Structure formats: structure tokens, C-alpha cells
Amino acid sequence: MIARVERSADRWEEADREVRAARWLAGQSFPVTRPLPGKQPVLAEDLVVTLWEAVQGEWTVPRELARLLRTLHRLIPPPSLGLPDLDPFHRVAERIDTAPGLDTTQRALLRAHHRDLVARWPTVTPVLGTHVIHGDAHIGNVLATDHGVVLFDLDGICWGPPEWDLTLTALYRDLGWHTDAEYAAFCDAYGFDVTAWDGYPLYKAVRELCMTTWLAQKGGENPAIDTEIDRRVSDLAEPGRPRSWNPY
């Protein structure tokens, strides 16, 4: 069993939606991590908790993620699931304001970068339509088990452009976390190369901001993370600078 503990009680709606989405996907024979039976989520000491069957497996390759996404993006959820529309900047402002360890200059830089990307977001038009998307589709959210691959961490599931799901794997390739061959296999399995789309640079920039502000929440945990946060914030100020980011 896995118990997922959200950061605060105000995450109830998202946790509830994640459980219901997982049950719907399981009912569609989609390989997804399964919540335990019974009423969920539960409130424990003012924290929202969901309970899941543990998944035993190994990390897999981007091609397997692409196959899952191709299937997921074709599914039609029931209206009762109440999926929201994608908010690409979800919690970004909150994280900038509250992340420990950021100095005044870093917060100002991140806020300015955030404002710029929010203004630019409507300037690109996705070409793959609007579908159910995972919202945080990267190789760390897929495990290969004895019964096949399994997708998990569905707290970001929503309606949105598939390009948003595809951008993370392309970005990971750009960061050197995936090889060119792995990325080519990912594109072949899905049937689309998001880097050939003119909106990719903007989606990539937004993803980089999200990754940086997510990691900034961990400021002060250890010196290596603090160094990585400083590196990422500095790089966001110079879009053309080569990235040497470490995965977390």
C-alpha cells in the first residue's frame, strides 16, 4: 500500500479527482495505479491522504510512455468526472512567493519571467486539439511491471493540448536526460514530434519555469538541491544559455 499525503487540506478537490480518474481509467482497462477500495480521500490531522495499491516495477524507456499517452489522449471521460482545463501555471506564483531560500533578486526574476510567459501563452495554437492529458507526463511516472507498464501520479489530469504532455520528454532530451535515439523512438511510438511545432519553445520555457519553482520548494533540504535551484533560476534569466540541470 502507498499513502499519498498532500501538502495541505486545500488539496482535497484534486485528490478526490485523482482517485475518481484512476478508477475510471482502470475501468477502461488502462494500465494505471489503482486506489484502494472504499471512500477516499481521507482527512488525517488536517492533511489529505489517498491510499493506493503499491506498484512493484522498474523504470522503463520513453517509448513506453509514448504508447500510454497515445492511448490516454484518445479516451473520452464521462462528464461526471469533471476534469478541469489545463492551467499551465498552476501553483507557480504560490511557489515563487513561499519557496524557502530564494532571495529577493531571485523572486523578482521568477515573477518577471512568470508574467512574461503568461502574456505569451495565448500567442501559440496547439495543432493536436484538446484531449484528456496526464499533465505531468514524464518517465518518472511510469513503471514496467511483470504485467506491463503502469502510469501513475494522476493529480494533474485535465483537458488540454497533448503537446503539453509531449513537451516534457522533448525537454528531457534537450537537457541530456534522454538520448536522441530514445527521443526518436518516443516520437515514432506516439506519431508526432512536438519539437517540430512552432509552439514548442514557449511550452518548453513554461515547463522549465514549473520545474524550477517545484524544486524551489525543497530549498534548504541539502546543499546539492540549493545549488541546483540557484543554477536553474540563473539559467531562466538567459534563455539561450546551455542547460546543465540535474534531474530531481
JSON list of C-alpha atoms in Angstrom, two decimals:
[
{"chain": "A", "resi": 1, "resn": "MET", "atom": "CA", "xyz": [0.00, 0.00, 0.00]},
{"chain": "A", "resi": 2, "resn": "ILE", "atom": "CA", "xyz": [1.08, 3.58, -0.72]},
{"chain": "A", "resi": 3, "resn": "ALA", "atom": "CA", "xyz": [-0.28, 6.54, 1.24]},
{"chain": "A", "resi": 4, "resn": "ARG", "atom": "CA", "xyz": [-0.04, 9.84, -0.60]},
{"chain": "A", "resi": 5, "resn": "VAL", "atom": "CA", "xyz": [-0.12, 12.82, 1.73]},
{"chain": "A", "resi": 6, "resn": "GLU", "atom": "CA", "xyz": [-0.93, 16.17, 0.17]},
{"chain": "A", "resi": 7, "resn": "ARG", "atom": "CA", "xyz": [0.74, 19.34, 1.39]},
{"chain": "A", "resi": 8, "resn": "SER", "atom": "CA", "xyz": [-2.42, 20.84, 2.88]},
{"chain": "A", "resi": 9, "resn": "ALA", "atom": "CA", "xyz": [-6.15, 20.29, 3.35]},
{"chain": "A", "resi": 10, "resn": "ASP", "atom": "CA", "xyz": [-6.96, 22.61, 0.44]},
{"chain": "A", "resi": 11, "resn": "ARG", "atom": "CA", "xyz": [-5.80, 19.85, -1.94]},
{"chain": "A", "resi": 12, "resn": "TRP", "atom": "CA", "xyz": [-8.96, 17.83, -1.25]},
{"chain": "A", "resi": 13, "resn": "GLU", "atom": "CA", "xyz": [-10.60, 18.51, -4.61]},
{"chain": "A", "resi": 14, "resn": "GLU", "atom": "CA", "xyz": [-7.52, 17.50, -6.58]},
{"chain": "A", "resi": 15, "resn": "ALA", "atom": "CA", "xyz": [-7.01, 14.34, -4.52]},
{"chain": "A", "resi": 16, "resn": "ASP", "atom": "CA", "xyz": [-10.66, 13.37, -4.97]},
{"chain": "A", "resi": 17, "resn": "ARG", "atom": "CA", "xyz": [-10.45, 13.92, -8.71]},
{"chain": "A", "resi": 18, "resn": "GLU", "atom": "CA", "xyz": [-7.25, 11.85, -8.92]},
{"chain": "A", "resi": 19, "resn": "VAL", "atom": "CA", "xyz": [-8.92, 8.89, -7.22]},
{"chain": "A", "resi": 20, "resn": "ARG", "atom": "CA", "xyz": [-12.01, 9.10, -9.42]},
{"chain": "A", "resi": 21, "resn": "ALA", "atom": "CA", "xyz": [-9.88, 9.47, -12.56]},
{"chain": "A", "resi": 22, "resn": "ALA", "atom": "CA", "xyz": [-7.80, 6.42, -11.63]},
{"chain": "A", "resi": 23, "resn": "ARG", "atom": "CA", "xyz": [-10.95, 4.35, -11.09]},
{"chain": "A", "resi": 24, "resn": "TRP", "atom": "CA", "xyz": [-12.35, 5.48, -14.43]},
{"chain": "A", "resi": 25, "resn": "LEU", "atom": "CA", "xyz": [-9.11, 4.62, -16.25]},
{"chain": "A", "resi": 26, "resn": "ALA", "atom": "CA", "xyz": [-8.92, 1.23, -14.56]},
{"chain": "A", "resi": 27, "resn": "GLY", "atom": "CA", "xyz": [-12.47, 0.62, -15.76]},
{"chain": "A", "resi": 28, "resn": "GLN", "atom": "CA", "xyz": [-11.27, 1.33, -19.30]},
{"chain": "A", "resi": 29, "resn": "SER", "atom": "CA", "xyz": [-8.55, -1.33, -18.90]},
{"chain": "A", "resi": 30, "resn": "PHE", "atom": "CA", "xyz": [-5.94, 1.40, -19.00]},
{"chain": "A", "resi": 31, "resn": "PRO", "atom": "CA", "xyz": [-2.80, 0.39, -17.05]},
{"chain": "A", "resi": 32, "resn": "VAL", "atom": "CA", "xyz": [-2.87, 2.82, -14.16]},
{"chain": "A", "resi": 33, "resn": "THR", "atom": "CA", "xyz": [-2.05, 2.70, -10.46]},
{"chain": "A", "resi": 34, "resn": "ARG", "atom": "CA", "xyz": [-5.19, 1.71, -8.54]},
{"chain": "A", "resi": 35, "resn": "PRO", "atom": "CA", "xyz": [-6.65, 3.37, -5.44]},
{"chain": "A", "resi": 36, "resn": "LEU", "atom": "CA", "xyz": [-7.71, 1.06, -2.62]},
{"chain": "A", "resi": 37, "resn": "PRO", "atom": "CA", "xyz": [-11.47, 0.33, -2.32]},
{"chain": "A", "resi": 38, "resn": "GLY", "atom": "CA", "xyz": [-13.56, 2.49, -0.06]},
{"chain": "A", "resi": 39, "resn": "LYS", "atom": "CA", "xyz": [-14.33, 6.15, 0.32]},
{"chain": "A", "resi": 40, "resn": "GLN", "atom": "CA", "xyz": [-11.39, 8.39, -0.50]},
{"chain": "A", "resi": 41, "resn": "PRO", "atom": "CA", "xyz": [-9.69, 10.76, 0.13]},
{"chain": "A", "resi": 42, "resn": "VAL", "atom": "CA", "xyz": [-9.49, 10.82, 3.92]},
{"chain": "A", "resi": 43, "resn": "LEU", "atom": "CA", "xyz": [-8.60, 13.69, 6.22]},
{"chain": "A", "resi": 44, "resn": "ALA", "atom": "CA", "xyz": [-5.88, 12.90, 8.77]},
{"chain": "A", "resi": 45, "resn": "GLU", "atom": "CA", "xyz": [-4.61, 15.62, 11.10]},
{"chain": "A", "resi": 46, "resn": "ASP", "atom": "CA", "xyz": [-5.67, 18.34, 8.65]},
{"chain": "A", "resi": 47, "resn": "LEU", "atom": "CA", "xyz": [-3.88, 16.65, 5.76]},
{"chain": "A", "resi": 48, "resn": "VAL", "atom": "CA", "xyz": [-5.48, 15.00, 2.74]},
{"chain": "A", "resi": 49, "resn": "VAL", "atom": "CA", "xyz": [-4.44, 11.37, 2.26]},
{"chain": "A", "resi": 50, "resn": "THR", "atom": "CA", "xyz": [-5.17, 8.89, -0.53]},
{"chain": "A", "resi": 51, "resn": "LEU", "atom": "CA", "xyz": [-4.38, 5.17, -0.40]},
{"chain": "A", "resi": 52, "resn": "TRP", "atom": "CA", "xyz": [-3.13, 3.16, -3.39]},
{"chain": "A", "resi": 53, "resn": "GLU", "atom": "CA", "xyz": [-2.01, -0.32, -4.33]},
{"chain": "A", "resi": 54, "resn": "ALA", "atom": "CA", "xyz": [1.78, -0.35, -4.39]},
{"chain": "A", "resi": 55, "resn": "VAL", "atom": "CA", "xyz": [3.32, -0.90, -7.83]},
{"chain": "A", "resi": 56, "resn": "GLN", "atom": "CA", "xyz": [6.46, -3.02, -7.98]},
{"chain": "A", "resi": 57, "resn": "GLY", "atom": "CA", "xyz": [8.46, -2.38, -11.11]},
{"chain": "A", "resi": 58, "resn": "GLU", "atom": "CA", "xyz": [11.47, -0.86, -12.82]},
{"chain": "A", "resi": 59, "resn": "TRP", "atom": "CA", "xyz": [11.98, 2.36, -14.72]},
{"chain": "A", "resi": 60, "resn": "THR", "atom": "CA", "xyz": [11.29, 1.99, -18.41]},
{"chain": "A", "resi": 61, "resn": "VAL", "atom": "CA", "xyz": [12.04, 3.90, -21.63]},
{"chain": "A", "resi": 62, "resn": "PRO", "atom": "CA", "xyz": [10.32, 6.92, -23.24]},
{"chain": "A", "resi": 63, "resn": "ARG", "atom": "CA", "xyz": [8.81, 4.76, -25.97]},
{"chain": "A", "resi": 64, "resn": "GLU", "atom": "CA", "xyz": [6.58, 3.05, -23.39]},
{"chain": "A", "resi": 65, "resn": "LEU", "atom": "CA", "xyz": [5.43, 6.42, -22.08]},
{"chain": "A", "resi": 66, "resn": "ALA", "atom": "CA", "xyz": [4.53, 7.46, -25.64]},
{"chain": "A", "resi": 67, "resn": "ARG", "atom": "CA", "xyz": [2.36, 4.37, -26.09]},
{"chain": "A", "resi": 68, "resn": "LEU", "atom": "CA", "xyz": [0.49, 5.12, -22.89]},
{"chain": "A", "resi": 69, "resn": "LEU", "atom": "CA", "xyz": [-0.05, 8.74, -23.85]},
{"chain": "A", "resi": 70, "resn": "ARG", "atom": "CA", "xyz": [-1.28, 7.82, -27.32]},
{"chain": "A", "resi": 71, "resn": "THR", "atom": "CA", "xyz": [-3.97, 5.66, -25.73]},
{"chain": "A", "resi": 72, "resn": "LEU", "atom": "CA", "xyz": [-4.81, 8.12, -22.94]},
{"chain": "A", "resi": 73, "resn": "HIS", "atom": "CA", "xyz": [-5.26, 11.03, -25.33]},
{"chain": "A", "resi": 74, "resn": "ARG", "atom": "CA", "xyz": [-7.89, 9.07, -27.27]},
{"chain": "A", "resi": 75, "resn": "LEU", "atom": "CA", "xyz": [-10.10, 8.26, -24.28]},
{"chain": "A", "resi": 76, "resn": "ILE", "atom": "CA", "xyz": [-13.37, 10.11, -23.64]},
{"chain": "A", "resi": 77, "resn": "PRO", "atom": "CA", "xyz": [-14.14, 10.57, -19.92]},
{"chain": "A", "resi": 78, "resn": "PRO", "atom": "CA", "xyz": [-17.67, 10.79, -18.56]},
{"chain": "A", "resi": 79, "resn": "PRO", "atom": "CA", "xyz": [-18.85, 14.36, -17.84]},
{"chain": "A", "resi": 80, "resn": "SER", "atom": "CA", "xyz": [-19.28, 13.39, -14.18]},
{"chain": "A", "resi": 81, "resn": "LEU", "atom": "CA", "xyz": [-15.52, 13.19, -13.82]},
{"chain": "A", "resi": 82, "resn": "GLY", "atom": "CA", "xyz": [-15.43, 16.98, -14.01]},
{"chain": "A", "resi": 83, "resn": "LEU", "atom": "CA", "xyz": [-11.92, 17.36, -15.39]},
{"chain": "A", "resi": 84, "resn": "PRO", "atom": "CA", "xyz": [-10.69, 20.97, -15.38]},
{"chain": "A", "resi": 85, "resn": "ASP", "atom": "CA", "xyz": [-9.00, 22.74, -18.25]},
{"chain": "A", "resi": 86, "resn": "LEU", "atom": "CA", "xyz": [-5.21, 22.85, -18.20]},
{"chain": "A", "resi": 87, "resn": "ASP", "atom": "CA", "xyz": [-3.67, 25.61, -16.11]},
{"chain": "A", "resi": 88, "resn": "PRO", "atom": "CA", "xyz": [-0.03, 25.51, -17.21]},
{"chain": "A", "resi": 89, "resn": "PHE", "atom": "CA", "xyz": [0.97, 27.90, -14.41]},
{"chain": "A", "resi": 90, "resn": "HIS", "atom": "CA", "xyz": [-0.79, 26.01, -11.62]},
{"chain": "A", "resi": 91, "resn": "ARG", "atom": "CA", "xyz": [0.78, 26.99, -8.26]},
{"chain": "A", "resi": 92, "resn": "VAL", "atom": "CA", "xyz": [3.75, 28.73, -9.91]},
{"chain": "A", "resi": 93, "resn": "ALA", "atom": "CA", "xyz": [3.03, 32.10, -8.27]},
{"chain": "A", "resi": 94, "resn": "GLU", "atom": "CA", "xyz": [2.39, 30.44, -4.90]},
{"chain": "A", "resi": 95, "resn": "ARG", "atom": "CA", "xyz": [5.70, 28.57, -5.07]},
{"chain": "A", "resi": 96, "resn": "ILE", "atom": "CA", "xyz": [7.62, 31.70, -6.01]},
{"chain": "A", "resi": 97, "resn": "ASP", "atom": "CA", "xyz": [6.13, 33.52, -3.01]},
{"chain": "A", "resi": 98, "resn": "THR", "atom": "CA", "xyz": [6.64, 30.76, -0.45]},
{"chain": "A", "resi": 99, "resn": "ALA", "atom": "CA", "xyz": [9.71, 28.77, -1.54]},
{"chain": "A", "resi": 100, "resn": "PRO", "atom": "CA", "xyz": [12.31, 28.85, 1.24]},
{"chain": "A", "resi": 101, "resn": "GLY", "atom": "CA", "xyz": [15.80, 30.04, 0.43]},
{"chain": "A", "resi": 102, "resn": "LEU", "atom": "CA", "xyz": [15.05, 32.28, -2.55]},
{"chain": "A", "resi": 103, "resn": "ASP", "atom": "CA", "xyz": [16.47, 35.76, -2.14]},
{"chain": "A", "resi": 104, "resn": "THR", "atom": "CA", "xyz": [14.76, 38.98, -3.20]},
{"chain": "A", "resi": 105, "resn": "THR", "atom": "CA", "xyz": [16.53, 39.11, -6.54]},
{"chain": "A", "resi": 106, "resn": "GLN", "atom": "CA", "xyz": [15.61, 35.52, -7.39]},
{"chain": "A", "resi": 107, "resn": "ARG", "atom": "CA", "xyz": [11.95, 36.02, -6.51]},
{"chain": "A", "resi": 108, "resn": "ALA", "atom": "CA", "xyz": [11.82, 39.18, -8.64]},
{"chain": "A", "resi": 109, "resn": "LEU", "atom": "CA", "xyz": [13.42, 37.38, -11.57]},
{"chain": "A", "resi": 110, "resn": "LEU", "atom": "CA", "xyz": [10.99, 34.47, -11.33]},
{"chain": "A", "resi": 111, "resn": "ARG", "atom": "CA", "xyz": [7.98, 36.76, -11.03]},
{"chain": "A", "resi": 112, "resn": "ALA", "atom": "CA", "xyz": [9.03, 38.73, -14.11]},
{"chain": "A", "resi": 113, "resn": "HIS", "atom": "CA", "xyz": [9.63, 35.53, -16.07]},
{"chain": "A", "resi": 114, "resn": "HIS", "atom": "CA", "xyz": [6.25, 34.21, -14.95]},
{"chain": "A", "resi": 115, "resn": "ARG", "atom": "CA", "xyz": [4.45, 37.38, -16.09]},
{"chain": "A", "resi": 116, "resn": "ASP", "atom": "CA", "xyz": [6.18, 37.26, -19.47]},
{"chain": "A", "resi": 117, "resn": "LEU", "atom": "CA", "xyz": [5.23, 33.63, -20.11]},
{"chain": "A", "resi": 118, "resn": "VAL", "atom": "CA", "xyz": [1.62, 34.17, -19.01]},
{"chain": "A", "resi": 119, "resn": "ALA", "atom": "CA", "xyz": [1.35, 37.02, -21.52]},
{"chain": "A", "resi": 120, "resn": "ARG", "atom": "CA", "xyz": [2.89, 34.93, -24.31]},
{"chain": "A", "resi": 121, "resn": "TRP", "atom": "CA", "xyz": [0.91, 31.74, -23.64]},
{"chain": "A", "resi": 122, "resn": "PRO", "atom": "CA", "xyz": [-2.13, 32.68, -25.81]},
{"chain": "A", "resi": 123, "resn": "THR", "atom": "CA", "xyz": [0.11, 33.50, -28.79]},
{"chain": "A", "resi": 124, "resn": "VAL", "atom": "CA", "xyz": [0.59, 29.87, -29.85]},
{"chain": "A", "resi": 125, "resn": "THR", "atom": "CA", "xyz": [-2.06, 27.47, -31.13]},
{"chain": "A", "resi": 126, "resn": "PRO", "atom": "CA", "xyz": [-1.77, 23.73, -30.50]},
{"chain": "A", "resi": 127, "resn": "VAL", "atom": "CA", "xyz": [-2.29, 21.52, -33.54]},
{"chain": "A", "resi": 128, "resn": "LEU", "atom": "CA", "xyz": [-3.38, 18.28, -31.84]},
{"chain": "A", "resi": 129, "resn": "GLY", "atom": "CA", "xyz": [-6.69, 19.53, -30.47]},
{"chain": "A", "resi": 130, "resn": "THR", "atom": "CA", "xyz": [-7.99, 19.21, -26.91]},
{"chain": "A", "resi": 131, "resn": "HIS", "atom": "CA", "xyz": [-7.94, 15.85, -25.19]},
{"chain": "A", "resi": 132, "resn": "VAL", "atom": "CA", "xyz": [-7.58, 14.22, -21.79]},
{"chain": "A", "resi": 133, "resn": "ILE", "atom": "CA", "xyz": [-3.94, 14.71, -20.79]},
{"chain": "A", "resi": 134, "resn": "HIS", "atom": "CA", "xyz": [-1.88, 13.47, -17.87]},
{"chain": "A", "resi": 135, "resn": "GLY", "atom": "CA", "xyz": [-0.46, 16.90, -17.08]},
{"chain": "A", "resi": 136, "resn": "ASP", "atom": "CA", "xyz": [2.91, 15.71, -15.75]},
{"chain": "A", "resi": 137, "resn": "ALA", "atom": "CA", "xyz": [3.85, 13.03, -18.26]},
{"chain": "A", "resi": 138, "resn": "HIS", "atom": "CA", "xyz": [7.48, 12.08, -17.81]},
{"chain": "A", "resi": 139, "resn": "ILE", "atom": "CA", "xyz": [9.37, 8.83, -17.49]},
{"chain": "A", "resi": 140, "resn": "GLY", "atom": "CA", "xyz": [9.41, 9.07, -13.70]},
{"chain": "A", "resi": 141, "resn": "ASN", "atom": "CA", "xyz": [5.67, 8.47, -13.67]},
{"chain": "A", "resi": 142, "resn": "VAL", "atom": "CA", "xyz": [5.83, 5.13, -15.49]},
{"chain": "A", "resi": 143, "resn": "LEU", "atom": "CA", "xyz": [6.96, 1.75, -14.16]},
{"chain": "A", "resi": 144, "resn": "ALA", "atom": "CA", "xyz": [7.47, -1.50, -16.03]},
{"chain": "A", "resi": 145, "resn": "THR", "atom": "CA", "xyz": [5.96, -4.42, -14.10]},
{"chain": "A", "resi": 146, "resn": "ASP", "atom": "CA", "xyz": [5.60, -8.14, -14.74]},
{"chain": "A", "resi": 147, "resn": "HIS", "atom": "CA", "xyz": [2.17, -7.35, -16.22]},
{"chain": "A", "resi": 148, "resn": "GLY", "atom": "CA", "xyz": [3.21, -4.40, -18.40]},
{"chain": "A", "resi": 149, "resn": "VAL", "atom": "CA", "xyz": [3.81, -0.69, -17.91]},
{"chain": "A", "resi": 150, "resn": "VAL", "atom": "CA", "xyz": [1.79, 1.33, -15.39]},
{"chain": "A", "resi": 151, "resn": "LEU", "atom": "CA", "xyz": [1.12, 5.08, -15.33]},
{"chain": "A", "resi": 152, "resn": "PHE", "atom": "CA", "xyz": [0.71, 6.88, -12.02]},
{"chain": "A", "resi": 153, "resn": "ASP", "atom": "CA", "xyz": [0.60, 10.33, -10.34]},
{"chain": "A", "resi": 154, "resn": "LEU", "atom": "CA", "xyz": [-2.68, 11.49, -11.88]},
{"chain": "A", "resi": 155, "resn": "ASP", "atom": "CA", "xyz": [-3.14, 14.65, -9.81]},
{"chain": "A", "resi": 156, "resn": "GLY", "atom": "CA", "xyz": [-2.65, 16.81, -12.91]},
{"chain": "A", "resi": 157, "resn": "ILE", "atom": "CA", "xyz": [-5.10, 15.01, -15.21]},
{"chain": "A", "resi": 158, "resn": "CYS", "atom": "CA", "xyz": [-7.19, 17.52, -17.16]},
{"chain": "A", "resi": 159, "resn": "TRP", "atom": "CA", "xyz": [-8.43, 18.67, -20.55]},
{"chain": "A", "resi": 160, "resn": "GLY", "atom": "CA", "xyz": [-5.66, 20.21, -22.61]},
{"chain": "A", "resi": 161, "resn": "PRO", "atom": "CA", "xyz": [-3.37, 20.04, -25.64]},
{"chain": "A", "resi": 162, "resn": "PRO", "atom": "CA", "xyz": [-1.43, 16.78, -25.98]},
{"chain": "A", "resi": 163, "resn": "GLU", "atom": "CA", "xyz": [1.58, 18.96, -26.81]},
{"chain": "A", "resi": 164, "resn": "TRP", "atom": "CA", "xyz": [1.77, 19.77, -23.10]},
{"chain": "A", "resi": 165, "resn": "ASP", "atom": "CA", "xyz": [2.27, 16.08, -22.25]},
{"chain": "A", "resi": 166, "resn": "LEU", "atom": "CA", "xyz": [4.78, 15.59, -25.07]},
{"chain": "A", "resi": 167, "resn": "THR", "atom": "CA", "xyz": [6.93, 18.60, -24.21]},
{"chain": "A", "resi": 168, "resn": "LEU", "atom": "CA", "xyz": [8.47, 17.10, -21.07]},
{"chain": "A", "resi": 169, "resn": "THR", "atom": "CA", "xyz": [10.12, 14.20, -22.90]},
{"chain": "A", "resi": 170, "resn": "ALA", "atom": "CA", "xyz": [11.45, 16.59, -25.55]},
{"chain": "A", "resi": 171, "resn": "LEU", "atom": "CA", "xyz": [12.78, 18.89, -22.83]},
{"chain": "A", "resi": 172, "resn": "TYR", "atom": "CA", "xyz": [14.41, 15.97, -21.03]},
{"chain": "A", "resi": 173, "resn": "ARG", "atom": "CA", "xyz": [16.15, 15.10, -24.31]},
{"chain": "A", "resi": 174, "resn": "ASP", "atom": "CA", "xyz": [17.32, 18.72, -24.64]},
{"chain": "A", "resi": 175, "resn": "LEU", "atom": "CA", "xyz": [18.67, 18.52, -21.08]},
{"chain": "A", "resi": 176, "resn": "GLY", "atom": "CA", "xyz": [20.57, 15.33, -21.90]},
{"chain": "A", "resi": 177, "resn": "TRP", "atom": "CA", "xyz": [18.40, 13.15, -19.67]},
{"chain": "A", "resi": 178, "resn": "HIS", "atom": "CA", "xyz": [17.22, 11.14, -22.71]},
{"chain": "A", "resi": 179, "resn": "THR", "atom": "CA", "xyz": [19.30, 10.22, -25.73]},
{"chain": "A", "resi": 180, "resn": "ASP", "atom": "CA", "xyz": [18.45, 11.28, -29.27]},
{"chain": "A", "resi": 181, "resn": "ALA", "atom": "CA", "xyz": [17.64, 7.65, -30.06]},
{"chain": "A", "resi": 182, "resn": "GLU", "atom": "CA", "xyz": [15.28, 7.37, -27.11]},
{"chain": "A", "resi": 183, "resn": "TYR", "atom": "CA", "xyz": [13.52, 10.55, -28.17]},
{"chain": "A", "resi": 184, "resn": "ALA", "atom": "CA", "xyz": [13.23, 9.36, -31.77]},
{"chain": "A", "resi": 185, "resn": "ALA", "atom": "CA", "xyz": [11.63, 6.13, -30.54]},
{"chain": "A", "resi": 186, "resn": "PHE", "atom": "CA", "xyz": [9.24, 8.19, -28.39]},
{"chain": "A", "resi": 187, "resn": "CYS", "atom": "CA", "xyz": [8.15, 10.24, -31.43]},
{"chain": "A", "resi": 188, "resn": "ASP", "atom": "CA", "xyz": [7.75, 7.12, -33.57]},
{"chain": "A", "resi": 189, "resn": "ALA", "atom": "CA", "xyz": [5.57, 5.44, -30.93]},
{"chain": "A", "resi": 190, "resn": "TYR", "atom": "CA", "xyz": [3.34, 8.49, -30.47]},
{"chain": "A", "resi": 191, "resn": "GLY", "atom": "CA", "xyz": [3.31, 9.62, -34.10]},
{"chain": "A", "resi": 192, "resn": "PHE", "atom": "CA", "xyz": [4.25, 13.26, -33.54]},
{"chain": "A", "resi": 193, "resn": "ASP", "atom": "CA", "xyz": [7.42, 15.26, -32.81]},
{"chain": "A", "resi": 194, "resn": "VAL", "atom": "CA", "xyz": [6.47, 18.22, -30.66]},
{"chain": "A", "resi": 195, "resn": "THR", "atom": "CA", "xyz": [9.81, 19.95, -31.35]},
{"chain": "A", "resi": 196, "resn": "ALA", "atom": "CA", "xyz": [8.73, 20.40, -34.99]},
{"chain": "A", "resi": 197, "resn": "TRP", "atom": "CA", "xyz": [5.78, 22.51, -33.81]},
{"chain": "A", "resi": 198, "resn": "ASP", "atom": "CA", "xyz": [6.37, 26.27, -33.63]},
{"chain": "A", "resi": 199, "resn": "GLY", "atom": "CA", "xyz": [4.90, 26.48, -30.14]},
{"chain": "A", "resi": 200, "resn": "TYR", "atom": "CA", "xyz": [7.47, 24.15, -28.62]},
{"chain": "A", "resi": 201, "resn": "PRO", "atom": "CA", "xyz": [9.94, 26.85, -27.46]},
{"chain": "A", "resi": 202, "resn": "LEU", "atom": "CA", "xyz": [7.21, 28.55, -25.41]},
{"chain": "A", "resi": 203, "resn": "TYR", "atom": "CA", "xyz": [5.88, 25.30, -23.94]},
{"chain": "A", "resi": 204, "resn": "LYS", "atom": "CA", "xyz": [9.46, 24.33, -23.11]},
{"chain": "A", "resi": 205, "resn": "ALA", "atom": "CA", "xyz": [10.05, 27.66, -21.35]},
{"chain": "A", "resi": 206, "resn": "VAL", "atom": "CA", "xyz": [6.89, 27.22, -19.27]},
{"chain": "A", "resi": 207, "resn": "ARG", "atom": "CA", "xyz": [7.92, 23.69, -18.35]},
{"chain": "A", "resi": 208, "resn": "GLU", "atom": "CA", "xyz": [11.34, 24.95, -17.26]},
{"chain": "A", "resi": 209, "resn": "LEU", "atom": "CA", "xyz": [9.70, 27.54, -15.02]},
{"chain": "A", "resi": 210, "resn": "CYS", "atom": "CA", "xyz": [7.41, 24.89, -13.50]},
{"chain": "A", "resi": 211, "resn": "MET", "atom": "CA", "xyz": [10.35, 22.55, -12.88]},
{"chain": "A", "resi": 212, "resn": "THR", "atom": "CA", "xyz": [12.34, 25.32, -11.24]},
{"chain": "A", "resi": 213, "resn": "THR", "atom": "CA", "xyz": [9.60, 26.55, -8.93]},
{"chain": "A", "resi": 214, "resn": "TRP", "atom": "CA", "xyz": [8.69, 22.97, -7.97]},
{"chain": "A", "resi": 215, "resn": "LEU", "atom": "CA", "xyz": [12.28, 22.30, -6.95]},
{"chain": "A", "resi": 216, "resn": "ALA", "atom": "CA", "xyz": [12.48, 25.64, -5.14]},
{"chain": "A", "resi": 217, "resn": "GLN", "atom": "CA", "xyz": [10.01, 24.26, -2.59]},
{"chain": "A", "resi": 218, "resn": "LYS", "atom": "CA", "xyz": [12.82, 21.95, -1.44]},
{"chain": "A", "resi": 219, "resn": "GLY", "atom": "CA", "xyz": [15.22, 24.79, -0.70]},
{"chain": "A", "resi": 220, "resn": "GLY", "atom": "CA", "xyz": [17.27, 24.16, 2.43]},
{"chain": "A", "resi": 221, "resn": "GLU", "atom": "CA", "xyz": [16.92, 20.37, 2.34]},
{"chain": "A", "resi": 222, "resn": "ASN", "atom": "CA", "xyz": [20.54, 19.88, 1.31]},
{"chain": "A", "resi": 223, "resn": "PRO", "atom": "CA", "xyz": [23.36, 21.87, -0.35]},
{"chain": "A", "resi": 224, "resn": "ALA", "atom": "CA", "xyz": [23.12, 19.98, -3.65]},
{"chain": "A", "resi": 225, "resn": "ILE", "atom": "CA", "xyz": [19.47, 20.95, -4.10]},
{"chain": "A", "resi": 226, "resn": "ASP", "atom": "CA", "xyz": [20.22, 24.57, -3.16]},
{"chain": "A", "resi": 227, "resn": "THR", "atom": "CA", "xyz": [22.97, 24.67, -5.80]},
{"chain": "A", "resi": 228, "resn": "GLU", "atom": "CA", "xyz": [20.61, 23.21, -8.38]},
{"chain": "A", "resi": 229, "resn": "ILE", "atom": "CA", "xyz": [17.91, 25.79, -7.56]},
{"chain": "A", "resi": 230, "resn": "ASP", "atom": "CA", "xyz": [20.41, 28.64, -7.97]},
{"chain": "A", "resi": 231, "resn": "ARG", "atom": "CA", "xyz": [21.60, 27.20, -11.29]},
{"chain": "A", "resi": 232, "resn": "ARG", "atom": "CA", "xyz": [18.10, 26.87, -12.67]},
{"chain": "A", "resi": 233, "resn": "VAL", "atom": "CA", "xyz": [16.99, 30.35, -11.62]},
{"chain": "A", "resi": 234, "resn": "SER", "atom": "CA", "xyz": [20.11, 31.86, -13.19]},
{"chain": "A", "resi": 235, "resn": "ASP", "atom": "CA", "xyz": [19.53, 29.92, -16.42]},
{"chain": "A", "resi": 236, "resn": "LEU", "atom": "CA", "xyz": [15.94, 31.14, -16.71]},
{"chain": "A", "resi": 237, "resn": "ALA", "atom": "CA", "xyz": [17.31, 34.68, -16.91]},
{"chain": "A", "resi": 238, "resn": "GLU", "atom": "CA", "xyz": [19.28, 33.66, -20.04]},
{"chain": "A", "resi": 239, "resn": "PRO", "atom": "CA", "xyz": [17.09, 31.52, -22.33]},
{"chain": "A", "resi": 240, "resn": "GLY", "atom": "CA", "xyz": [19.94, 30.83, -24.76]},
{"chain": "A", "resi": 241, "resn": "ARG", "atom": "CA", "xyz": [22.34, 29.51, -22.15]},
{"chain": "A", "resi": 242, "resn": "PRO", "atom": "CA", "xyz": [23.04, 25.75, -22.38]},
{"chain": "A", "resi": 243, "resn": "ARG", "atom": "CA", "xyz": [21.38, 23.89, -19.52]},
{"chain": "A", "resi": 244, "resn": "SER", "atom": "CA", "xyz": [23.33, 21.59, -17.21]},
{"chain": "A", "resi": 245, "resn": "TRP", "atom": "CA", "xyz": [20.47, 20.63, -14.94]},
{"chain": "A", "resi": 246, "resn": "ASN", "atom": "CA", "xyz": [20.36, 17.56, -12.73]},
{"chain": "A", "resi": 247, "resn": "PRO", "atom": "CA", "xyz": [17.16, 15.51, -12.50]},
{"chain": "A", "resi": 248, "resn": "TYR", "atom": "CA", "xyz": [15.18, 15.50, -9.27]}
]
